[in-house]
Amino acid sequence: MSRVYNFSAGPAALPEEVLQQARDEMLDWEDSGMSVMEMSHRGKEFTSIAEAAEADLRDLMAIPDNYKVLFLQGGASSQFAAIPMNLLRGKKGADYVNTGSWSKKAIAEAKRYCDVNVAAETSMCTPSQGDLNLNADAAYVHYTPNETIQGVEFPYVPETGDVPLIADMSSTILSRPVDVTKFGMIYAGAQKNIGPAGLTVAIVREDLIGDAMTDTPTMFNYSTMADAGSMYNTPPTYGWYLAGLVFKWLKGKGGLQAVAEVNERKAAKLYEYIDSSTLYSNPVAADSRSWMNVPFVLANSDLDASFLNEAKDNGLVTLKGHRSVGGMRASIYNAMSEQGVQALIDFMVDFEKRNG
Ligand SMILES: *Cc1c(COP(=O)(O)O)cnc(C)c1O
């Protein structure tokens, strides 16, 4: 068996130790005689798995007691609708910051339910606090701390006063510490930095729950899910279990501060090389460059195909940029090791020598 360095934006690489543990426990979880996939979600075995995962996530992110942690399905994309349904709370409109492709999708969906005030719109950079045209009457402010496709990441958390701040953290959650108390809600599809696809994690301040629009589907209602411990129906049990293994792995790494130091180093090294080269470039403003998704283009796009083919021959895969922007993208989430990033840089240096 030989594993590649997988730079996929999502579903993304998982820590090898986590996959090994899942393999070892595949047929018989802790002498239960069954796989986690075969367990009743209401049995004592799975209950212990579910509770440990939540406790470890709370611990890692220092989530206060007045926040609910929900383990949902439907991806971050379902939350684009669930958020206005649950959080408008009788108000007419909400503020949305538009920094790229995922912001746009969240805005398009929100427009079905409310008046959207676009508080700022930027391309290849993030707005400063002063650039945010916030509406004091807004039900909430929604933003995308890390735009996975453009590789644009906020270097700060916006201040929104008494208006709850909602963050689509799909591609940046757990990459560095965040002060959860600054947010009304944080949500993320699992398949980037948490675990396998099929699980969506939402962290919601309790006082915001309970005032959903009347027509909100039961499954989309945060009240239903909070009251039922995310088990109103059958939850994505195996994804929840794997997420729990990832949370334990992160704790073993020393927690989010330690993980952040590694992530910052990985990203800095890659950007530094890209900036020093004449073949590669990254279009994002220096203060808004993502630690997790590093897009870059080659000076001559005729070389794209051979770059990708040769990278693959060197065990470096899924480097093609999103179809909407082209070029390349290296996603370097928590599970991508420093050796993996170094291997990518070594290959890029060699490719540039031969083609620059
Ligand atoms: C991947 C991604 C999404 C979409 O997630 P799904 O779980 O596929 O719905 C939304 N927002 C951001 C920032 C993402 O990176």
PDB file of N, CA and C in Angstrom, residues 62-104:
ATOM      1  N   ALA A  62     -13.193  25.240  23.304  1.00  0.00           N
ATOM      2  CA  ALA A  62     -13.648  25.968  24.500  1.00  0.00           C
ATOM      3  C   ALA A  62     -15.058  26.520  24.284  1.00  0.00           C
ATOM      4  N   ILE A  63     -15.971  25.638  23.924  1.00  0.00           N
ATOM      5  CA  ILE A  63     -17.357  26.043  23.649  1.00  0.00           C
ATOM      6  C   ILE A  63     -18.097  26.204  24.984  1.00  0.00           C
ATOM      7  N   PRO A  64     -18.620  27.401  25.264  1.00  0.00           N
ATOM      8  CA  PRO A  64     -19.300  27.615  26.550  1.00  0.00           C
ATOM      9  C   PRO A  64     -20.600  26.806  26.652  1.00  0.00           C
ATOM     10  N   ASP A  65     -21.077  26.635  27.894  1.00  0.00           N
ATOM     11  CA  ASP A  65     -22.278  25.823  28.154  1.00  0.00           C
ATOM     12  C   ASP A  65     -23.536  26.400  27.510  1.00  0.00           C
ATOM     13  N   ASN A  66     -23.546  27.712  27.250  1.00  0.00           N
ATOM     14  CA  ASN A  66     -24.765  28.275  26.664  1.00  0.00           C
ATOM     15  C   ASN A  66     -24.789  28.162  25.128  1.00  0.00           C
ATOM     16  N   TYR A  67     -23.986  27.250  24.591  1.00  0.00           N
ATOM     17  CA  TYR A  67     -24.051  26.929  23.157  1.00  0.00           C
ATOM     18  C   TYR A  67     -24.426  25.465  22.995  1.00  0.00           C
ATOM     19  N   LYS A  68     -25.312  25.169  22.041  1.00  0.00           N
ATOM     20  CA  LYS A  68     -25.629  23.791  21.684  1.00  0.00           C
ATOM     21  C   LYS A  68     -24.698  23.351  20.568  1.00  0.00           C
ATOM     22  N   VAL A  69     -24.282  22.106  20.613  1.00  0.00           N
ATOM     23  CA  VAL A  69     -23.529  21.530  19.499  1.00  0.00           C
ATOM     24  C   VAL A  69     -24.457  20.548  18.791  1.00  0.00           C
ATOM     25  N   LEU A  70     -24.738  20.800  17.523  1.00  0.00           N
ATOM     26  CA  LEU A  70     -25.659  19.954  16.763  1.00  0.00           C
ATOM     27  C   LEU A  70     -24.883  19.150  15.719  1.00  0.00           C
ATOM     28  N   PHE A  71     -25.230  17.869  15.606  1.00  0.00           N
ATOM     29  CA  PHE A  71     -24.610  16.986  14.609  1.00  0.00           C
ATOM     30  C   PHE A  71     -25.678  16.714  13.546  1.00  0.00           C
ATOM     31  N   LEU A  72     -25.564  17.403  12.409  1.00  0.00           N
ATOM     32  CA  LEU A  72     -26.641  17.447  11.416  1.00  0.00           C
ATOM     33  C   LEU A  72     -26.229  16.769  10.113  1.00  0.00           C
ATOM     34  N   GLN A  73     -27.206  16.726   9.190  1.00  0.00           N
ATOM     35  CA  GLN A  73     -26.940  16.223   7.840  1.00  0.00           C
ATOM     36  C   GLN A  73     -27.299  17.312   6.833  1.00  0.00           C
ATOM     37  N   GLY A  74     -27.055  17.040   5.570  1.00  0.00           N
ATOM     38  CA  GLY A  74     -27.451  17.996   4.528  1.00  0.00           C
ATOM     39  C   GLY A  74     -26.349  18.977   4.154  1.00  0.00           C
ATOM     40  N   GLY A  75     -25.203  18.872   4.794  1.00  0.00           N
ATOM     41  CA  GLY A  75     -24.070  19.710   4.408  1.00  0.00           C
ATOM     42  C   GLY A  75     -24.241  21.158   4.835  1.00  0.00           C
ATOM     43  N   ALA A  76     -23.159  21.907   4.679  1.00  0.00           N
ATOM     44  CA  ALA A  76     -23.220  23.344   4.958  1.00  0.00           C
ATOM     45  C   ALA A  76     -24.283  23.993   4.074  1.00  0.00           C
ATOM     46  N   SER A  77     -24.472  23.448   2.887  1.00  0.00           N
ATOM     47  CA  SER A  77     -25.433  24.043   1.934  1.00  0.00           C
ATOM     48  C   SER A  77     -26.861  24.055   2.482  1.00  0.00           C
ATOM     49  N   SER A  78     -27.258  23.044   3.246  1.00  0.00           N
ATOM     50  CA  SER A  78     -28.601  23.058   3.845  1.00  0.00           C
ATOM     51  C   SER A  78     -28.716  24.178   4.870  1.00  0.00           C
ATOM     52  N   GLN A  79     -27.615  24.486   5.516  1.00  0.00           N
ATOM     53  CA  GLN A  79     -27.643  25.568   6.508  1.00  0.00           C
ATOM     54  C   GLN A  79     -27.884  26.931   5.846  1.00  0.00           C
ATOM     55  N   PHE A  80     -27.533  27.047   4.562  1.00  0.00           N
ATOM     56  CA  PHE A  80     -27.798  28.323   3.870  1.00  0.00           C
ATOM     57  C   PHE A  80     -29.286  28.661   3.947  1.00  0.00           C
ATOM     58  N   ALA A  81     -30.161  27.614   3.966  1.00  0.00           N
ATOM     59  CA  ALA A  81     -31.605  27.834   4.124  1.00  0.00           C
ATOM     60  C   ALA A  81     -32.004  27.791   5.597  1.00  0.00           C
ATOM     61  N   ALA A  82     -31.429  26.866   6.341  1.00  0.00           N
ATOM     62  CA  ALA A  82     -31.836  26.702   7.745  1.00  0.00           C
ATOM     63  C   ALA A  82     -31.531  27.960   8.564  1.00  0.00           C
ATOM     64  N   ILE A  83     -30.470  28.651   8.218  1.00  0.00           N
ATOM     65  CA  ILE A  83     -30.082  29.839   9.000  1.00  0.00           C
ATOM     66  C   ILE A  83     -31.154  30.934   8.950  1.00  0.00           C
ATOM     67  N   PRO A  84     -31.581  31.383   7.756  1.00  0.00           N
ATOM     68  CA  PRO A  84     -32.681  32.365   7.792  1.00  0.00           C
ATOM     69  C   PRO A  84     -33.946  31.800   8.437  1.00  0.00           C
ATOM     70  N   MET A  85     -34.280  30.554   8.175  1.00  0.00           N
ATOM     71  CA  MET A  85     -35.508  29.976   8.756  1.00  0.00           C
ATOM     72  C   MET A  85     -35.487  30.032  10.284  1.00  0.00           C
ATOM     73  N   ASN A  86     -34.326  29.778  10.864  1.00  0.00           N
ATOM     74  CA  ASN A  86     -34.234  29.715  12.321  1.00  0.00           C
ATOM     75  C   ASN A  86     -33.862  31.034  12.970  1.00  0.00           C
ATOM     76  N   LEU A  87     -33.086  31.839  12.276  1.00  0.00           N
ATOM     77  CA  LEU A  87     -32.451  32.952  12.971  1.00  0.00           C
ATOM     78  C   LEU A  87     -32.990  34.336  12.603  1.00  0.00           C
ATOM     79  N   LEU A  88     -33.921  34.403  11.644  1.00  0.00           N
ATOM     80  CA  LEU A  88     -34.528  35.715  11.357  1.00  0.00           C
ATOM     81  C   LEU A  88     -35.329  36.191  12.571  1.00  0.00           C
ATOM     82  N   ARG A  89     -35.965  35.269  13.273  1.00  0.00           N
ATOM     83  CA  ARG A  89     -36.703  35.555  14.513  1.00  0.00           C
ATOM     84  C   ARG A  89     -37.602  36.796  14.371  1.00  0.00           C
ATOM     85  N   GLY A  90     -38.413  36.756  13.303  1.00  0.00           N
ATOM     86  CA  GLY A  90     -39.380  37.834  13.124  1.00  0.00           C
ATOM     87  C   GLY A  90     -38.838  39.054  12.406  1.00  0.00           C
ATOM     88  N   LYS A  91     -37.530  39.117  12.208  1.00  0.00           N
ATOM     89  CA  LYS A  91     -36.965  40.280  11.503  1.00  0.00           C
ATOM     90  C   LYS A  91     -37.075  40.096   9.997  1.00  0.00           C
ATOM     91  N   LYS A  92     -36.921  41.210   9.273  1.00  0.00           N
ATOM     92  CA  LYS A  92     -37.141  41.175   7.826  1.00  0.00           C
ATOM     93  C   LYS A  92     -35.882  40.884   7.026  1.00  0.00           C
ATOM     94  N   GLY A  93     -34.724  41.221   7.611  1.00  0.00           N
ATOM     95  CA  GLY A  93     -33.523  41.122   6.803  1.00  0.00           C
ATOM     96  C   GLY A  93     -32.292  40.727   7.591  1.00  0.00           C
ATOM     97  N   ALA A  94     -31.248  40.394   6.842  1.00  0.00           N
ATOM     98  CA  ALA A  94     -29.975  40.021   7.455  1.00  0.00           C
ATOM     99  C   ALA A  94     -28.831  40.578   6.615  1.00  0.00           C
ATOM    100  N   ASP A  95     -27.685  40.783   7.267  1.00  0.00           N
ATOM    101  CA  ASP A  95     -26.491  41.270   6.568  1.00  0.00           C
ATOM    102  C   ASP A  95     -25.639  40.079   6.124  1.00  0.00           C
ATOM    103  N   TYR A  96     -25.160  40.156   4.891  1.00  0.00           N
ATOM    104  CA  TYR A  96     -24.261  39.112   4.385  1.00  0.00           C
ATOM    105  C   TYR A  96     -23.004  39.767   3.808  1.00  0.00           C
ATOM    106  N   VAL A  97     -21.858  39.228   4.154  1.00  0.00           N
ATOM    107  CA  VAL A  97     -20.596  39.698   3.588  1.00  0.00           C
ATOM    108  C   VAL A  97     -20.253  38.763   2.431  1.00  0.00           C
ATOM    109  N   ASN A  98     -19.947  39.347   1.274  1.00  0.00           N
ATOM    110  CA  ASN A  98     -19.680  38.547   0.078  1.00  0.00           C
ATOM    111  C   ASN A  98     -18.191  38.595  -0.271  1.00  0.00           C
ATOM    112  N   THR A  99     -17.489  37.517   0.034  1.00  0.00           N
ATOM    113  CA  THR A  99     -16.051  37.472  -0.262  1.00  0.00           C
ATOM    114  C   THR A  99     -15.689  36.404  -1.287  1.00  0.00           C
ATOM    115  N   GLY A 100     -16.697  35.717  -1.850  1.00  0.00           N
ATOM    116  CA  GLY A 100     -16.372  34.695  -2.843  1.00  0.00           C
ATOM    117  C   GLY A 100     -17.508  33.722  -3.085  1.00  0.00           C
ATOM    118  N   SER A 101     -17.191  32.585  -3.680  1.00  0.00           N
ATOM    119  CA  SER A 101     -18.199  31.651  -4.196  1.00  0.00           C
ATOM    120  C   SER A 101     -19.163  31.136  -3.137  1.00  0.00           C
ATOM    121  N   TRP A 102     -18.650  30.784  -1.941  1.00  0.00           N
ATOM    122  CA  TRP A 102     -19.553  30.230  -0.932  1.00  0.00           C
ATOM    123  C   TRP A 102     -20.427  31.306  -0.321  1.00  0.00           C
ATOM    124  N   SER A 103     -19.875  32.512  -0.164  1.00  0.00           N
ATOM    125  CA  SER A 103     -20.723  33.633   0.288  1.00  0.00           C
ATOM    126  C   SER A 103     -21.886  33.818  -0.667  1.00  0.00           C
ATOM    127  N   LYS A 104     -21.586  33.781  -1.974  1.00  0.00           N
ATOM    128  CA  LYS A 104     -22.618  34.015  -2.993  1.00  0.00           C
ATOM    129  C   LYS A 104     -23.727  32.981  -2.880  1.00  0.00           C
TER     130      LYS A 104
END
